Amino acid sequence: MNIAIIGSGPSAFYTVQSFLREKPLTNIDIFEKLPAPFGLVRYGVAPDHQKTKNIIRLFTKYLNENNVNYYGNVEIGKTISLNTLSDIYDAVVVSSGAPEDKGLDINNNSTVQIYGSAQFVGWYNGNPIHSKLSPNLNSQNIIIIGNGNVALDCARVLAKTKEEFYQSDIMQYALNSLNKSSVENIYIVGRRTPKDAKFTISELREMADLKMYKPEVDYDEEEMLKVLDSTDIETKVKKNIEALIDFKKFNATSKRKIIFKFLSTPYKVINENGINYLLLKKNKLLENKIISTETIEKISTDLIITAIGYRVSPIEGLEIEPNRNFFVNSKGHIKANIYTNGWASGASVGVIGSNKIGASLLVKKIINEVSANKNDARKKLLEYFSNNSISYITKSDWKKIDQIEIDSAKENFTRNKLVDIKTINNQLEI
Ligand code: NAP
């Protein structure tokens, strides 16, 4: 069987894992838009969460298998069409994730920068698409919208000192900018209550361990205690609320703060007398329902980061569902011999390992539904590349890049990522 996988992040590599287990002799070709592999693990996971990034070791083991090949810097729909892949291979699996930001419907009548977390995270992680971002870190207040783990990642990275990044692979250009930051308050804004926050406890607790910033919680303690008293409280919620109550002891003791704000819906950015403000419409809790009020809170800021979830990048030939979040599919099947899994196939929620079960089920489905009758897939692909003068990053190129990145890491850091294809090509020629 000859399989093409689009994307090289967690859902792609768990698909490889399942094929190697179910049908060990399958030829698997991985196509990645960016030069380097590993998608969300390389460009999404926070640089100071190296333990999470360790999954790259397992993915590398699969990449090193003889029947697995890698074509980096190849964008489906641009470098080669989806139809061509579908013709050449027995099945195509779209595991391209959700690398774009969901938009926040907000009126911006000012010069304030509004970046999505894919952009901001991509910037500090050296994603070639976002590496040229220039976030304004001279703002006294930075506002992060969203109450998920990505909001916590962004806040933590904004707050850490250089030393707190030791043993990470943060980009040096980002670290230099962050070091010069004059930000005093990092707001994390949720439209609902602490009970509704999607934080996980270990990520939330990290906020209390920061050297320079301390957490502050702008929410009534009595209300939080009431939630703790209820009998049907989930353990995850209980732990989060206990942590937020704990954070209250830090209130007003630090010049630099991470301020958790709840029941606040962002709706407008304005400029008044040369100062940019985000206006938040305050909500209230009435008989367990969240009601919008006419009360407005105004926070001055020059940088807003939205961490409100992700959506797919379009691929020519694939339909996207009406909210534009993922590709239309029926239990992983898109059309003909094209399938999908991971964040490309549904909501952008869950951790890296959450992709494992989905990948395993999809591989079983493909093996059941697809008959292997396409021969010489790899030969045909290479002919196509050669006839169209397409150059790409191979598996052995990546091995060299990987070694260069590790060898050129600055003291106290784990890796010096090569960002753009020009630098990579220069390095490969040396
Ligand atoms: P998330 O957990 O789904 O959180 C998104 C947040 O955005 C929610 O608080 C949501 O509020 C809010 N939101 C959505 N639309 C909004 C709008 N229009 N206005 C205001 N707020 C809005 O997503 P995420 O933080 O992007 O994380 C994605 C997944 O990756 C999650 O499953 C997360 O746990 C995982 N992740 C894990 C780690 C880790 O384990 N260390 C790190 C990063 C990410 P509502 O609830 O009100 O809709």
Short mmCIF file of C-alpha atoms and ligand atoms in Angstrom, two decimals:
data_model
loop_
_atom_site.label_atom_id
_atom_site.label_comp_id
_atom_site.label_asym_id
_atom_site.label_seq_id
_atom_site.Cartn_x
_atom_site.Cartn_y
_atom_site.Cartn_z
CA MET A 1 0.00 0.00 0.00
CA ASN A 2 1.23 3.52 -0.84
CA ILE A 3 0.11 6.29 1.48
CA ALA A 4 0.61 10.06 1.26
CA ILE A 5 0.29 12.04 4.47
CA ILE A 6 -0.14 15.80 4.30
CA GLY A 7 1.43 17.44 7.35
CA SER A 8 4.10 16.26 9.77
CA GLY A 9 2.73 17.13 13.20
CA PRO A 10 1.24 14.84 15.88
CA SER A 11 -1.73 13.52 13.86
CA ALA A 12 0.57 12.77 10.91
CA PHE A 13 3.10 10.85 13.00
CA TYR A 14 0.47 8.90 14.93
CA THR A 15 -0.90 7.92 11.52
CA VAL A 16 2.57 6.71 10.56
CA GLN A 17 2.78 4.82 13.85
CA SER A 18 -0.53 3.06 13.21
CA PHE A 19 0.38 2.09 9.64
CA LEU A 20 3.71 0.70 10.80
CA ARG A 21 1.89 -1.39 13.41
CA GLU A 22 -1.06 -2.51 11.27
CA LYS A 23 0.65 -2.85 7.88
CA PRO A 24 4.40 -2.66 8.44
CA LEU A 25 5.28 -2.78 4.75
CA THR A 26 3.22 0.25 3.73
CA ASN A 27 5.20 2.93 1.92
CA ILE A 28 4.49 6.24 3.61
CA ASP A 29 5.40 9.60 2.11
CA ILE A 30 5.06 12.65 4.35
CA PHE A 31 4.53 16.07 2.74
CA GLU A 32 5.23 19.16 4.81
CA LYS A 33 4.63 22.78 3.77
CA LEU A 34 7.49 24.06 5.94
CA PRO A 35 11.07 22.84 5.53
CA ALA A 36 11.29 21.19 8.98
CA PRO A 37 9.02 18.44 10.32
CA PHE A 38 6.94 18.03 13.51
CA GLY A 39 4.38 20.85 13.08
CA LEU A 40 2.73 21.76 16.35
CA VAL A 41 5.45 20.08 18.43
CA ARG A 42 8.15 22.25 16.90
CA TYR A 43 6.15 25.45 16.34
CA GLY A 44 3.28 25.30 18.84
CA VAL A 45 4.47 23.68 22.07
CA ALA A 46 6.06 26.32 24.29
CA PRO A 47 9.88 26.39 24.11
CA ASP A 48 10.16 26.01 27.90
CA HIS A 49 8.10 22.80 27.81
CA GLN A 50 10.90 20.59 26.55
CA LYS A 51 9.47 17.47 28.16
CA THR A 52 6.41 17.77 25.91
CA LYS A 53 8.71 18.21 22.92
CA ASN A 54 10.44 14.90 23.75
CA ILE A 55 7.76 13.16 21.68
CA ILE A 56 9.95 14.23 18.72
CA ARG A 57 12.26 11.32 19.64
CA LEU A 58 9.47 8.83 18.97
CA PHE A 59 8.44 10.63 15.77
CA THR A 60 12.08 10.59 14.61
CA LYS A 61 12.20 6.85 15.14
CA TYR A 62 9.28 6.48 12.72
CA LEU A 63 10.78 8.98 10.29
CA ASN A 64 13.94 6.88 10.21
CA GLU A 65 12.08 3.75 9.06
CA ASN A 66 13.13 2.72 5.54
CA ASN A 67 9.60 2.76 4.17
CA VAL A 68 8.88 6.28 5.49
CA ASN A 69 9.96 9.25 3.39
CA TYR A 70 9.86 13.01 3.93
CA TYR A 71 9.33 15.86 1.49
CA GLY A 72 9.70 19.23 3.23
CA ASN A 73 8.96 22.63 1.73
CA VAL A 74 6.24 21.02 -0.41
CA GLU A 75 2.84 22.70 -0.20
CA ILE A 76 -0.12 20.69 -1.41
CA GLY A 77 -2.22 22.83 -3.73
CA LYS A 78 0.83 24.91 -4.69
CA THR A 79 3.89 22.73 -5.20
CA ILE A 80 1.78 19.73 -6.19
CA SER A 81 -1.99 19.35 -6.42
CA LEU A 82 -4.14 17.18 -4.20
CA ASN A 83 -5.50 15.49 -7.34
CA THR A 84 -2.00 14.46 -8.38
CA LEU A 85 -1.36 12.92 -4.95
CA SER A 86 -4.74 11.20 -5.06
CA ASP A 87 -3.85 9.72 -8.49
CA ILE A 88 -0.40 8.53 -7.43
CA TYR A 89 -1.20 7.03 -4.00
CA ASP A 90 -3.66 4.41 -2.76
CA ALA A 91 -4.81 6.84 -0.08
CA VAL A 92 -4.08 10.41 1.00
CA VAL A 93 -4.40 11.40 4.67
CA VAL A 94 -4.83 15.10 5.38
CA SER A 95 -3.14 15.56 8.77
CA SER A 96 -2.30 19.20 8.25
CA GLY A 97 -3.65 20.41 11.60
CA ALA A 98 -5.18 23.81 12.20
CA PRO A 99 -2.36 26.34 11.85
CA GLU A 100 -4.48 29.49 11.46
CA ASP A 101 -6.11 31.66 14.09
CA LYS A 102 -9.85 31.90 14.54
CA GLY A 103 -10.70 35.54 14.05
CA LEU A 104 -12.03 37.71 16.85
CA ASP A 105 -14.88 39.83 15.60
CA ILE A 106 -13.68 43.10 17.04
CA ASN A 107 -13.74 46.62 15.75
CA ASN A 108 -10.24 48.07 15.70
CA ASN A 109 -10.23 51.84 15.18
CA SER A 110 -6.69 52.28 16.40
CA THR A 111 -3.07 51.40 15.82
CA VAL A 112 -3.15 48.59 18.37
CA GLN A 113 -1.56 45.34 17.17
CA ILE A 114 -3.92 42.37 17.32
CA TYR A 115 -2.18 39.05 16.75
CA GLY A 116 -3.60 35.58 16.97
CA SER A 117 -1.77 33.06 19.13
CA ALA A 118 -0.72 31.08 16.03
CA GLN A 119 1.15 34.20 14.95
CA PHE A 120 2.59 35.10 18.35
CA VAL A 121 3.52 31.53 19.31
CA GLY A 122 4.88 31.00 15.79
CA TRP A 123 7.05 34.10 16.26
CA TYR A 124 8.79 32.96 19.46
CA ASN A 125 9.04 29.40 18.13
CA GLY A 126 10.67 30.33 14.79
CA ASN A 127 7.85 29.37 12.43
CA PRO A 128 9.05 30.79 9.07
CA ILE A 129 5.54 32.13 8.38
CA HIS A 130 5.53 34.27 11.54
CA SER A 131 9.20 34.89 12.29
CA LYS A 132 9.06 38.47 10.97
CA LEU A 133 6.33 39.53 13.39
CA SER A 134 7.30 42.51 15.48
CA PRO A 135 5.11 42.50 18.60
CA ASN A 136 5.12 45.79 20.48
CA LEU A 137 6.49 44.90 23.91
CA ASN A 138 6.71 48.53 25.02
CA SER A 139 3.05 48.48 25.94
CA GLN A 140 2.41 48.90 29.67
CA ASN A 141 -0.45 46.41 29.37
CA ILE A 142 -0.72 43.40 27.10
CA ILE A 143 -4.09 41.69 26.80
CA ILE A 144 -4.51 38.02 26.01
CA ILE A 145 -8.02 36.94 25.08
CA GLY A 146 -9.06 33.38 25.94
CA ASN A 147 -8.98 31.09 28.96
CA GLY A 148 -7.22 28.04 27.54
CA ASN A 149 -3.70 26.65 27.88
CA VAL A 150 -2.46 28.62 24.88
CA ALA A 151 -3.38 31.86 26.69
CA LEU A 152 -1.28 30.62 29.65
CA ASP A 153 1.62 29.72 27.31
CA CYS A 154 1.61 33.22 25.79
CA ALA A 155 1.45 34.90 29.22
CA ARG A 156 4.26 32.74 30.64
CA VAL A 157 6.55 33.39 27.68
CA LEU A 158 5.89 37.13 27.95
CA ALA A 159 6.67 37.01 31.68
CA LYS A 160 9.80 34.89 31.90
CA THR A 161 13.30 36.26 32.37
CA LYS A 162 16.23 35.13 30.23
CA GLU A 163 17.38 32.69 32.93
CA GLU A 164 13.94 31.13 33.14
CA PHE A 165 14.33 30.19 29.46
CA TYR A 166 17.54 28.23 30.05
CA GLN A 167 17.34 24.71 28.60
CA SER A 168 14.65 25.85 26.17
CA ASP A 169 14.76 26.33 22.39
CA ILE A 170 13.21 29.79 22.29
CA MET A 171 14.35 31.85 19.30
CA GLN A 172 17.16 34.22 20.26
CA TYR A 173 15.54 37.14 18.38
CA ALA A 174 12.37 36.64 20.46
CA LEU A 175 14.36 36.38 23.68
CA ASN A 176 16.18 39.64 22.87
CA SER A 177 12.85 41.44 22.36
CA LEU A 178 11.30 39.87 25.46
CA ASN A 179 14.32 40.92 27.55
CA LYS A 180 13.75 44.55 26.62
CA SER A 181 10.03 44.37 27.38
CA SER A 182 8.60 47.05 29.63
CA VAL A 183 5.25 45.32 30.10
CA GLU A 184 3.84 45.69 33.60
CA ASN A 185 0.50 43.94 33.35
CA ILE A 186 -0.36 40.89 31.31
CA TYR A 187 -4.12 40.44 31.31
CA ILE A 188 -5.69 37.05 30.63
CA VAL A 189 -9.30 37.73 29.76
CA GLY A 190 -12.14 35.20 29.77
CA ARG A 191 -15.72 35.89 28.74
CA ARG A 192 -17.08 33.40 31.26
CA THR A 193 -16.24 32.43 34.88
CA PRO A 194 -13.30 30.63 36.53
CA LYS A 195 -15.47 27.51 36.51
CA ASP A 196 -15.58 27.64 32.69
CA ALA A 197 -11.86 28.20 32.16
CA LYS A 198 -10.12 25.50 30.10
CA PHE A 199 -6.75 25.76 31.85
CA THR A 200 -5.10 22.58 33.09
CA ILE A 201 -3.77 22.70 36.61
CA SER A 202 -0.04 22.22 36.06
CA GLU A 203 0.01 25.01 33.45
CA LEU A 204 -2.04 27.28 35.73
CA ARG A 205 0.20 26.66 38.73
CA GLU A 206 3.27 27.67 36.72
CA MET A 207 1.96 31.24 36.97
CA ALA A 208 2.81 31.29 40.66
CA ASP A 209 6.44 30.27 40.09
CA LEU A 210 7.49 33.13 37.81
CA LYS A 211 10.39 35.26 39.03
CA MET A 212 9.32 38.69 37.89
CA TYR A 213 5.53 38.52 37.56
CA LYS A 214 2.96 37.41 40.09
CA PRO A 215 -0.62 36.32 39.37
CA GLU A 216 -3.57 38.43 40.43
CA VAL A 217 -7.19 37.35 40.21
CA ASP A 218 -9.91 39.88 39.50
CA TYR A 219 -12.87 37.77 40.63
CA ASP A 220 -14.86 37.55 43.82
CA GLU A 221 -13.39 34.97 46.21
CA GLU A 222 -16.83 34.26 47.74
CA GLU A 223 -18.14 33.27 44.32
CA MET A 224 -15.22 30.90 43.82
CA LEU A 225 -15.73 29.37 47.28
CA LYS A 226 -19.40 28.78 46.40
CA VAL A 227 -18.31 26.75 43.37
CA LEU A 228 -15.98 24.70 45.57
CA ASP A 229 -18.94 23.97 47.89
CA SER A 230 -21.09 22.52 45.13
CA THR A 231 -21.35 18.74 45.10
CA ASP A 232 -21.13 18.14 41.34
CA ILE A 233 -17.85 19.97 40.75
CA GLU A 234 -15.37 18.31 38.36
CA THR A 235 -11.89 17.64 39.78
CA LYS A 236 -10.30 19.71 36.99
CA VAL A 237 -12.48 22.73 37.84
CA LYS A 238 -11.92 22.26 41.58
CA LYS A 239 -8.14 22.31 41.14
CA ASN A 240 -8.25 25.39 38.93
CA ILE A 241 -10.42 27.29 41.38
CA GLU A 242 -8.24 26.31 44.33
CA ALA A 243 -5.22 27.61 42.42
CA LEU A 244 -6.97 30.88 41.56
CA ILE A 245 -7.96 31.35 45.22
CA ASP A 246 -4.34 30.66 46.14
CA PHE A 247 -3.19 33.33 43.67
CA LYS A 248 -5.28 35.89 45.57
CA LYS A 249 -2.57 35.97 48.25
CA PHE A 250 -0.20 37.56 45.73
CA ASN A 251 -2.60 40.41 44.91
CA ALA A 252 -0.98 43.84 44.86
CA THR A 253 2.40 42.55 46.03
CA SER A 254 4.19 42.79 42.72
CA LYS A 255 4.87 45.60 40.28
CA ARG A 256 4.60 43.21 37.35
CA LYS A 257 1.47 41.12 37.26
CA ILE A 258 -0.46 38.54 35.32
CA ILE A 259 -4.06 39.55 35.91
CA PHE A 260 -6.85 37.03 35.41
CA LYS A 261 -10.06 38.76 34.41
CA PHE A 262 -13.33 36.94 33.95
CA LEU A 263 -16.84 37.74 32.71
CA SER A 264 -15.38 40.16 30.17
CA THR A 265 -16.16 40.12 26.45
CA PRO A 266 -13.84 42.14 24.21
CA TYR A 267 -15.80 44.16 21.70
CA LYS A 268 -14.00 47.26 20.53
CA VAL A 269 -10.58 48.88 20.32
CA ILE A 270 -10.51 52.67 20.34
CA ASN A 271 -7.99 55.48 20.41
CA GLU A 272 -8.63 58.37 22.77
CA ASN A 273 -6.20 61.28 22.96
CA GLY A 274 -3.47 59.18 21.41
CA ILE A 275 -3.95 56.22 23.75
CA ASN A 276 -5.25 52.85 22.55
CA TYR A 277 -7.83 51.04 24.67
CA LEU A 278 -9.54 47.70 24.53
CA LEU A 279 -13.15 47.98 25.67
CA LEU A 280 -14.52 44.99 27.54
CA LYS A 281 -18.24 44.48 27.95
CA LYS A 282 -18.80 43.11 31.41
CA ASN A 283 -20.98 40.03 31.86
CA LYS A 284 -22.68 38.86 35.01
CA LEU A 285 -23.75 35.53 36.36
CA LEU A 286 -27.49 35.26 36.95
CA GLU A 287 -28.91 31.91 38.10
CA ASN A 288 -25.96 30.12 36.53
CA LYS A 289 -26.43 31.92 33.21
CA ILE A 290 -23.99 34.45 31.80
CA ILE A 291 -25.73 37.70 30.92
CA SER A 292 -24.21 40.60 29.03
CA THR A 293 -24.47 44.02 30.74
CA GLU A 294 -23.95 47.57 29.52
CA THR A 295 -20.98 48.08 31.87
CA ILE A 296 -17.75 48.78 30.01
CA GLU A 297 -14.22 48.36 31.29
CA LYS A 298 -11.41 50.12 29.47
CA ILE A 299 -7.80 48.89 29.47
CA SER A 300 -5.05 50.79 27.68
CA THR A 301 -2.92 48.59 25.45
CA ASP A 302 -0.86 48.48 22.27
CA LEU A 303 -0.81 44.70 21.92
CA ILE A 304 -3.67 42.21 22.05
CA ILE A 305 -3.12 38.48 21.56
CA THR A 306 -6.16 36.33 20.82
CA ALA A 307 -5.83 32.74 22.05
CA ILE A 308 -9.30 31.58 21.11
CA GLY A 309 -8.60 28.49 19.01
CA TYR A 310 -7.47 27.51 15.55
CA ARG A 311 -8.72 26.68 12.07
CA VAL A 312 -7.34 24.89 9.03
CA SER A 313 -5.35 26.40 6.19
CA PRO A 314 -7.36 25.87 3.01
CA ILE A 315 -6.16 23.21 0.55
CA GLU A 316 -7.36 23.53 -3.03
CA GLY A 317 -9.97 20.86 -3.72
CA LEU A 318 -11.13 20.45 -0.09
CA GLU A 319 -14.34 21.86 1.33
CA ILE A 320 -14.19 23.60 4.72
CA GLU A 321 -17.19 23.54 7.08
CA PRO A 322 -19.24 26.77 7.46
CA ASN A 323 -17.34 28.05 10.53
CA ARG A 324 -14.14 27.55 8.53
CA ASN A 325 -12.53 25.48 11.31
CA PHE A 326 -11.94 22.07 9.68
CA PHE A 327 -12.36 20.10 6.45
CA VAL A 328 -15.78 18.61 5.78
CA ASN A 329 -15.55 14.87 6.38
CA SER A 330 -17.60 11.90 7.45
CA LYS A 331 -15.83 9.99 10.22
CA GLY A 332 -12.49 10.87 8.67
CA HIS A 333 -13.43 10.25 5.04
CA ILE A 334 -13.37 13.33 2.80
CA LYS A 335 -13.91 11.98 -0.72
CA ALA A 336 -12.60 9.23 -3.02
CA ASN A 337 -9.30 8.01 -1.50
CA ILE A 338 -8.78 11.15 0.62
CA TYR A 339 -9.07 10.97 4.42
CA THR A 340 -8.38 13.30 7.33
CA ASN A 341 -7.66 13.22 11.07
CA GLY A 342 -6.47 15.39 13.96
CA TRP A 343 -7.27 19.11 14.13
CA ALA A 344 -7.75 19.19 10.33
CA SER A 345 -10.81 16.98 10.84
CA GLY A 346 -12.51 18.57 13.87
CA ALA A 347 -12.22 21.02 16.76
CA SER A 348 -8.73 22.22 17.74
CA VAL A 349 -8.80 20.72 21.22
CA GLY A 350 -6.77 18.10 23.04
CA VAL A 351 -3.13 17.41 23.76
CA ILE A 352 -0.56 15.77 21.46
CA GLY A 353 -1.38 12.24 22.63
CA SER A 354 -5.10 12.78 21.99
CA ASN A 355 -4.35 12.20 18.28
CA LYS A 356 -3.27 8.62 18.86
CA ILE A 357 -6.67 6.91 19.06
CA GLY A 358 -8.08 8.88 16.12
CA ALA A 359 -5.08 7.96 13.98
CA SER A 360 -5.38 4.30 14.89
CA LEU A 361 -9.11 4.19 14.02
CA LEU A 362 -8.54 6.01 10.74
CA VAL A 363 -5.75 3.67 9.69
CA LYS A 364 -7.99 0.64 10.37
CA LYS A 365 -10.74 2.30 8.30
CA ILE A 366 -8.34 2.96 5.39
CA ILE A 367 -7.02 -0.58 5.45
CA ASN A 368 -10.64 -1.85 5.34
CA GLU A 369 -11.84 0.47 2.61
CA VAL A 370 -8.90 0.93 0.26
CA SER A 371 -7.52 -1.70 -2.05
CA ALA A 372 -3.83 -1.33 -2.78
CA ASN A 373 -3.43 -1.10 -6.55
CA LYS A 374 -1.27 1.94 -7.20
CA ASN A 375 2.21 0.87 -8.16
CA ASP A 376 5.47 2.80 -8.24
CA ALA A 377 4.02 5.73 -6.28
CA ARG A 378 7.39 7.01 -5.13
CA LYS A 379 8.89 6.70 -8.60
CA LYS A 380 5.98 8.65 -10.10
CA LEU A 381 6.28 11.33 -7.43
CA LEU A 382 9.99 11.81 -8.04
CA GLU A 383 9.36 11.97 -11.79
CA TYR A 384 6.74 14.66 -11.17
CA PHE A 385 9.18 16.65 -9.00
CA SER A 386 11.94 16.27 -11.56
CA ASN A 387 9.73 17.18 -14.57
CA ASN A 388 8.52 20.29 -12.74
CA SER A 389 11.96 21.28 -11.34
CA ILE A 390 10.68 21.07 -7.76
CA SER A 391 13.29 20.98 -5.05
CA TYR A 392 12.42 19.77 -1.57
CA ILE A 393 13.94 18.94 1.80
CA THR A 394 14.67 15.23 2.12
CA LYS A 395 14.90 13.07 5.19
CA SER A 396 18.69 13.21 5.11
CA ASP A 397 18.59 17.02 4.65
CA TRP A 398 16.48 17.20 7.80
CA LYS A 399 18.99 15.04 9.69
CA LYS A 400 21.71 17.54 8.77
CA ILE A 401 19.55 20.54 9.70
CA ASP A 402 18.69 18.91 13.02
CA GLN A 403 22.38 18.39 13.82
CA ILE A 404 23.29 21.96 12.79
CA GLU A 405 20.52 23.34 15.02
CA ILE A 406 21.74 21.34 18.02
CA ASP A 407 25.43 22.11 17.39
CA SER A 408 24.86 25.84 16.94
CA ALA A 409 22.70 26.26 20.07
CA LYS A 410 23.93 29.00 22.38
CA GLU A 411 25.19 28.05 25.81
CA ASN A 412 22.22 27.20 28.10
CA PHE A 413 19.88 26.61 25.16
CA THR A 414 18.96 23.33 23.49
CA ARG A 415 18.62 24.31 19.84
CA ASN A 416 19.12 27.19 17.43
CA LYS A 417 16.32 26.69 14.90
CA LEU A 418 17.05 27.50 11.28
CA VAL A 419 14.07 29.46 10.11
CA ASP A 420 13.90 30.28 6.42
CA ILE A 421 14.55 28.06 3.45
CA LYS A 422 17.33 30.35 2.18
CA THR A 423 19.37 29.92 5.38
CA ILE A 424 18.64 26.20 5.34
CA ASN A 425 19.80 25.83 1.73
CA ASN A 426 22.96 27.82 2.49
CA GLN A 427 23.72 25.61 5.46
CA LEU A 428 23.07 22.42 3.51
CA GLU A 429 25.53 23.45 0.83
CA ILE A 430 28.38 23.95 3.33
P1 NAP B 1 -9.15 26.19 24.21
O1 NAP B 1 -8.66 25.38 25.34
O2 NAP B 1 -10.30 25.69 23.44
O3 NAP B 1 -9.48 27.66 24.79
C1 NAP B 1 -9.99 28.65 23.98
C2 NAP B 1 -10.48 29.80 24.83
O4 NAP B 1 -10.88 30.85 23.95
C3 NAP B 1 -11.70 29.47 25.69
O5 NAP B 1 -11.53 30.03 26.97
C4 NAP B 1 -12.86 30.15 24.94
O6 NAP B 1 -13.89 30.61 25.77
C5 NAP B 1 -12.14 31.36 24.36
N1 NAP B 1 -12.85 31.93 23.23
C6 NAP B 1 -13.20 31.31 22.07
N2 NAP B 1 -13.81 32.19 21.24
C7 NAP B 1 -13.82 33.37 21.89
C8 NAP B 1 -14.32 34.65 21.58
N3 NAP B 1 -14.91 34.90 20.40
N4 NAP B 1 -14.17 35.66 22.48
C9 NAP B 1 -13.57 35.43 23.66
N5 NAP B 1 -13.08 34.22 24.04
C10 NAP B 1 -13.21 33.21 23.16
O7 NAP B 1 -8.01 26.46 23.11
P2 NAP B 1 -6.45 26.73 23.19
O8 NAP B 1 -6.04 27.43 24.41
O9 NAP B 1 -6.15 27.29 21.85
O10 NAP B 1 -5.84 25.26 23.23
C11 NAP B 1 -6.08 24.31 22.19
C12 NAP B 1 -5.87 22.91 22.74
O11 NAP B 1 -4.48 22.69 22.95
C13 NAP B 1 -6.55 22.70 24.07
O12 NAP B 1 -7.13 21.44 24.15
C14 NAP B 1 -5.42 22.86 25.05
O13 NAP B 1 -5.61 22.19 26.29
C15 NAP B 1 -4.26 22.27 24.27
N6 NAP B 1 -2.99 22.80 24.78
C16 NAP B 1 -2.39 22.10 25.78
C17 NAP B 1 -1.23 22.59 26.35
C18 NAP B 1 -0.57 21.82 27.45
O14 NAP B 1 -1.04 20.75 27.78
N7 NAP B 1 0.48 22.36 28.06
C19 NAP B 1 -0.67 23.78 25.89
C20 NAP B 1 -1.31 24.47 24.88
C21 NAP B 1 -2.49 23.96 24.34
P3 NAP B 1 -15.27 29.81 25.93
O15 NAP B 1 -14.96 28.63 26.77
O16 NAP B 1 -16.16 30.80 26.56
O17 NAP B 1 -15.71 29.42 24.53
#
